[in-house]
Short mmCIF file of C-alpha atoms in Angstrom, two decimals:
data_model
loop_
_atom_site.label_atom_id
_atom_site.label_comp_id
_atom_site.label_asym_id
_atom_site.label_seq_id
_atom_site.Cartn_x
_atom_site.Cartn_y
_atom_site.Cartn_z
CA UNK A 1001 0.11 -0.17 0.64
CA UNK A 1002 1.36 3.57 -1.14
CA UNK A 1003 1.80 6.20 1.67
CA UNK A 1004 0.01 9.48 1.41
CA UNK A 1005 2.50 11.57 0.16
CA UNK A 1006 3.27 9.40 -2.95
CA UNK A 1007 -0.58 8.74 -2.81
CA UNK A 1008 -0.46 12.69 -3.23
CA UNK A 1009 2.28 12.63 -5.77
CA UNK A 1010 0.95 10.07 -8.11
CA UNK A 1011 -2.30 12.10 -8.39
CA UNK A 1012 -0.26 15.16 -9.64
CA UNK A 1013 1.42 13.08 -11.97
CA UNK A 1014 -1.89 11.73 -13.00
CA UNK A 1015 -3.05 15.21 -13.50
CA UNK A 1016 0.17 16.50 -15.54
CA UNK A 1017 -0.57 14.03 -17.42
CA UNK A 1018 -4.34 14.82 -18.28
CA UNK A 1019 -3.47 18.91 -18.98
CA UNK A 1020 -1.06 17.78 -21.12
CA UNK A 1021 -3.44 15.76 -23.12
CA UNK A 1022 -5.63 17.71 -23.01
CA UNK A 1023 -3.40 20.86 -24.25
CA UNK A 1024 -2.84 18.90 -27.53
CA UNK A 1025 -6.84 19.28 -28.29
CA UNK A 1026 -7.74 23.10 -27.46
CA UNK A 1027 -10.60 23.99 -29.33
CA UNK A 1028 -9.66 26.36 -32.20
CA UNK A 1029 -10.81 30.26 -31.66
CA UNK A 1030 -13.94 29.49 -33.31
CA UNK A 1031 -15.16 26.42 -32.51
CA UNK A 1032 -15.87 28.68 -29.21
CA UNK A 1033 -16.42 31.69 -30.10
CA UNK A 1034 -20.14 33.17 -29.54
CA UNK A 1035 -22.37 32.95 -32.14
CA UNK A 1036 -22.90 36.12 -33.58
CA UNK A 1037 -26.35 37.79 -34.41
CA UNK A 1038 -27.51 38.87 -37.77
CA UNK A 1039 -27.93 42.66 -37.72
CA UNK A 1040 -29.14 44.07 -41.14
CA UNK A 1041 -27.74 47.20 -43.04
CA UNK A 1042 -31.30 48.17 -43.67
CA UNK A 1043 -34.01 46.64 -41.83
CA UNK A 1044 -37.41 46.29 -43.70
CA UNK A 1045 -40.31 44.32 -43.53
CA UNK A 1046 -40.80 41.08 -45.79
CA UNK A 1047 -42.53 38.27 -45.88
CA UNK A 1048 -41.93 35.14 -43.41
CA UNK A 1049 -41.24 33.11 -46.24
CA UNK A 1050 -37.76 35.31 -47.09
CA UNK A 1051 -34.92 34.20 -45.22
CA UNK A 1052 -34.15 36.04 -42.15
CA UNK A 1053 -30.67 35.88 -42.19
CA UNK A 1054 -28.05 35.39 -44.70
CA UNK A 1055 -26.91 31.99 -45.44
CA UNK A 1056 -24.21 30.68 -43.60
CA UNK A 1057 -22.17 29.36 -46.65
CA UNK A 1058 -21.86 32.68 -47.21
CA UNK A 1059 -18.95 32.93 -44.41
CA UNK A 1060 -17.29 29.71 -46.04
CA UNK A 1061 -13.68 31.15 -46.74
CA UNK A 1062 -13.12 28.23 -49.38
CA UNK A 1063 -16.65 29.55 -51.37
CA UNK A 1064 -14.75 32.85 -52.13
CA UNK A 1065 -11.47 30.99 -53.49
CA UNK A 1066 -14.02 29.88 -56.02
CA UNK A 1067 -15.31 33.78 -56.93
CA UNK A 1068 -14.71 35.18 -59.66
CA UNK A 1069 -13.00 38.59 -59.58
CA UNK A 1070 -15.90 41.28 -59.89
CA UNK A 1071 -17.94 38.96 -57.55
CA UNK A 1072 -14.95 39.78 -54.97
CA UNK A 1073 -15.02 43.22 -55.66
CA UNK A 1074 -18.80 43.05 -54.80
CA UNK A 1075 -18.35 41.91 -52.12
CA UNK A 1076 -15.47 43.93 -50.95
CA UNK A 1077 -17.53 47.40 -52.02
CA UNK A 1078 -21.16 46.80 -51.42
CA UNK A 1079 -20.97 44.38 -47.61
CA UNK A 1080 -18.94 46.57 -46.05
CA UNK A 1081 -17.95 46.30 -42.67
CA UNK A 1082 -19.13 42.45 -42.52
CA UNK A 1083 -16.87 38.97 -42.53
CA UNK A 1084 -18.00 38.72 -46.02
CA UNK A 1085 -15.68 41.85 -46.88
CA UNK A 1086 -12.51 40.43 -45.31
CA UNK A 1087 -12.70 37.04 -46.95
CA UNK A 1088 -13.11 38.74 -50.32
CA UNK A 1089 -10.18 41.65 -49.47
CA UNK A 1090 -8.06 37.76 -48.01
CA UNK A 1091 -9.00 36.18 -51.93
CA UNK A 1092 -7.81 39.31 -53.40
CA UNK A 1093 -4.68 39.93 -51.62
CA UNK A 1094 -4.22 35.93 -52.08
CA UNK A 1095 -4.51 36.47 -55.55
CA UNK A 1096 -2.03 39.68 -55.90
CA UNK A 1097 -4.28 42.07 -55.82
CA UNK A 1098 -3.32 44.94 -52.98
CA UNK A 1099 -4.87 47.70 -51.40
CA UNK A 1100 -4.08 51.51 -51.82
CA UNK A 1101 -5.95 53.14 -48.87
CA UNK A 1102 -5.71 56.58 -50.85
CA UNK A 1103 -7.08 55.39 -53.60
CA UNK A 1104 -9.61 52.95 -52.55
CA UNK A 1105 -8.89 51.28 -55.02
CA UNK A 1106 -7.31 47.61 -56.02
CA UNK A 1107 -3.95 47.06 -57.70
CA UNK A 1108 -1.96 45.10 -59.45
CA UNK A 1109 1.08 45.38 -60.93
CA UNK A 1110 0.50 45.03 -64.78
CA UNK A 1111 4.45 44.42 -65.35
CA UNK A 1112 7.44 44.63 -63.34
CA UNK A 1113 8.20 47.50 -61.83
CA UNK A 1114 10.25 50.54 -63.85
CA UNK A 1115 11.56 51.87 -60.31
CA UNK A 1116 11.68 50.26 -56.80
CA UNK A 1117 12.78 52.16 -53.61
CA UNK A 1118 12.25 50.79 -50.25
CA UNK A 1119 8.80 54.21 -50.01
CA UNK A 1120 7.59 53.59 -53.31
CA UNK A 1121 7.14 51.46 -56.65
CA UNK A 1122 6.62 52.89 -59.90
CA UNK A 1123 5.33 51.12 -63.12
CA UNK A 1124 2.03 49.94 -64.73
CA UNK A 1125 -0.81 48.57 -63.14
CA UNK A 1126 -3.94 47.18 -63.43
CA UNK A 1127 -6.55 48.09 -61.33
CA UNK A 1128 -10.39 47.99 -60.52
CA UNK A 1129 -12.48 50.75 -61.35
CA UNK A 1130 -15.09 50.74 -58.96
CA UNK A 1131 -17.03 53.76 -59.21
CA UNK A 1132 -17.59 55.13 -62.39
CA UNK A 1133 -17.72 51.64 -64.86
CA UNK A 1134 -17.24 48.72 -62.67
CA UNK A 1135 -14.11 47.09 -64.82
CA UNK A 1136 -10.26 46.86 -64.42
CA UNK A 1137 -7.83 49.51 -66.70
CA UNK A 1138 -4.71 50.45 -66.94
CA UNK A 1139 -3.01 53.23 -65.38
CA UNK A 1140 0.73 53.54 -66.98
CA UNK A 1141 3.23 55.18 -64.81
CA UNK A 1142 1.80 54.92 -61.44
CA UNK A 1143 3.94 55.52 -58.71
CA UNK A 1144 2.97 53.28 -55.43
CA UNK A 1145 3.06 54.65 -52.49
CA UNK A 1146 3.91 51.79 -49.70
CA UNK A 1147 2.79 54.15 -47.05
CA UNK A 1148 -0.47 53.41 -48.77
CA UNK A 1149 -0.66 50.36 -48.99
CA UNK A 1150 -3.17 47.91 -47.01
CA UNK A 1151 -1.14 45.26 -45.07
CA UNK A 1152 -4.12 44.11 -42.62
CA UNK A 1153 -7.95 43.93 -42.83
CA UNK A 1154 -10.36 43.69 -39.87
CA UNK A 1155 -13.90 42.13 -40.46
#
């Protein structure tokens, strides 16, 4: 039979082993965050048969990888301050688009820059004209100041 001290040490060792095992199976933050309550931007009366919340499939990041560029731009510019805007921005960045905070537009290199410094690069860029034509255009000899480059997007 074990002494009380030995039983205590065995109990401590067992608890430490349980803690170490449980540490390996910590939940992902998305698994334990409180479900969000949907708040429509422009509330209005709709028939009960009309969906009351956007479908949850649009919270799936993998879905945004399948969207065409125009759809990503729509999500970014027309669903502001939503998780969908964040997912669209993330996917645009993955496709080498960069957001210019002063111009409020997405840019992508059309060719290698003609001039590159620590503060900016100059060259020909494709950009998305969301204000006037909802299409991509080319901007030649554009100076992209890195201080206007958006590095993070927060939903």
